[in-house]
XYZ file of C-alpha atoms in Angstrom:
68
model
C 116.614 159.202 147.049
C 119.169 158.700 149.679
C 122.275 156.899 150.647
C 123.971 155.040 147.845
C 121.848 156.506 145.017
C 122.978 160.090 145.635
C 126.527 159.679 144.281
C 125.570 158.270 140.878
C 122.746 160.814 140.526
C 125.146 163.703 141.149
C 127.664 162.255 138.693
C 125.039 161.657 135.985
C 123.520 165.093 136.523
C 126.918 166.768 136.268
C 127.809 164.887 133.097
C 124.485 165.673 131.431
C 124.580 169.363 132.404
C 128.192 169.807 131.276
C 127.659 167.987 127.977
C 124.371 169.728 127.215
C 125.752 173.148 128.064
C 128.909 172.574 126.044
C 126.898 171.335 123.060
C 124.678 174.424 123.178
C 127.666 176.764 123.470
C 129.516 175.014 120.636
C 126.447 175.071 118.388
C 125.838 178.753 119.087
C 129.496 179.511 118.376
C 129.379 177.647 115.052
C 126.146 179.342 114.014
C 127.479 182.766 114.959
C 130.695 182.240 112.948
C 128.732 180.602 110.099
C 130.856 177.463 110.194
C 129.362 173.988 109.746
C 127.899 172.428 112.853
C 128.303 168.958 111.328
C 130.419 168.430 108.242
C 128.495 166.951 105.325
C 125.076 167.835 106.771
C 122.772 170.681 105.778
C 123.514 173.668 108.061
C 120.037 174.509 109.358
C 118.868 170.967 110.271
C 122.258 170.208 111.858
C 122.090 173.337 114.017
C 118.499 172.660 115.029
C 119.187 169.020 115.871
C 122.320 169.879 117.877
C 120.397 172.575 119.764
C 117.543 170.202 120.561
C 119.909 167.518 121.839
C 121.863 170.077 123.870
C 118.675 171.305 125.507
C 117.495 167.737 126.176
C 120.778 166.812 127.857
C 120.743 170.024 129.896
C 117.181 169.374 131.078
C 117.975 165.736 131.824
C 120.884 166.826 134.015
C 118.695 169.313 135.852
C 116.090 166.590 136.331
C 118.769 164.348 137.878
C 119.731 167.127 140.296
C 116.087 167.755 141.173
C 115.636 164.128 142.263
C 118.531 164.015 144.719
């Protein structure tokens, strides 16, 4: 990649890494305090699903940075 594609790749990578990291930190904080991760949802599946999506977004952001 080069030139005009670098800017959007950096922006997308930063957004994905920040969102994924924040989602993982928030999920871990909720699980540690034993508060609901998602109101109205069963606690274990909600925590697992939020953790999986946080990890996916984090990896997607790292993948964006790797292709700059």
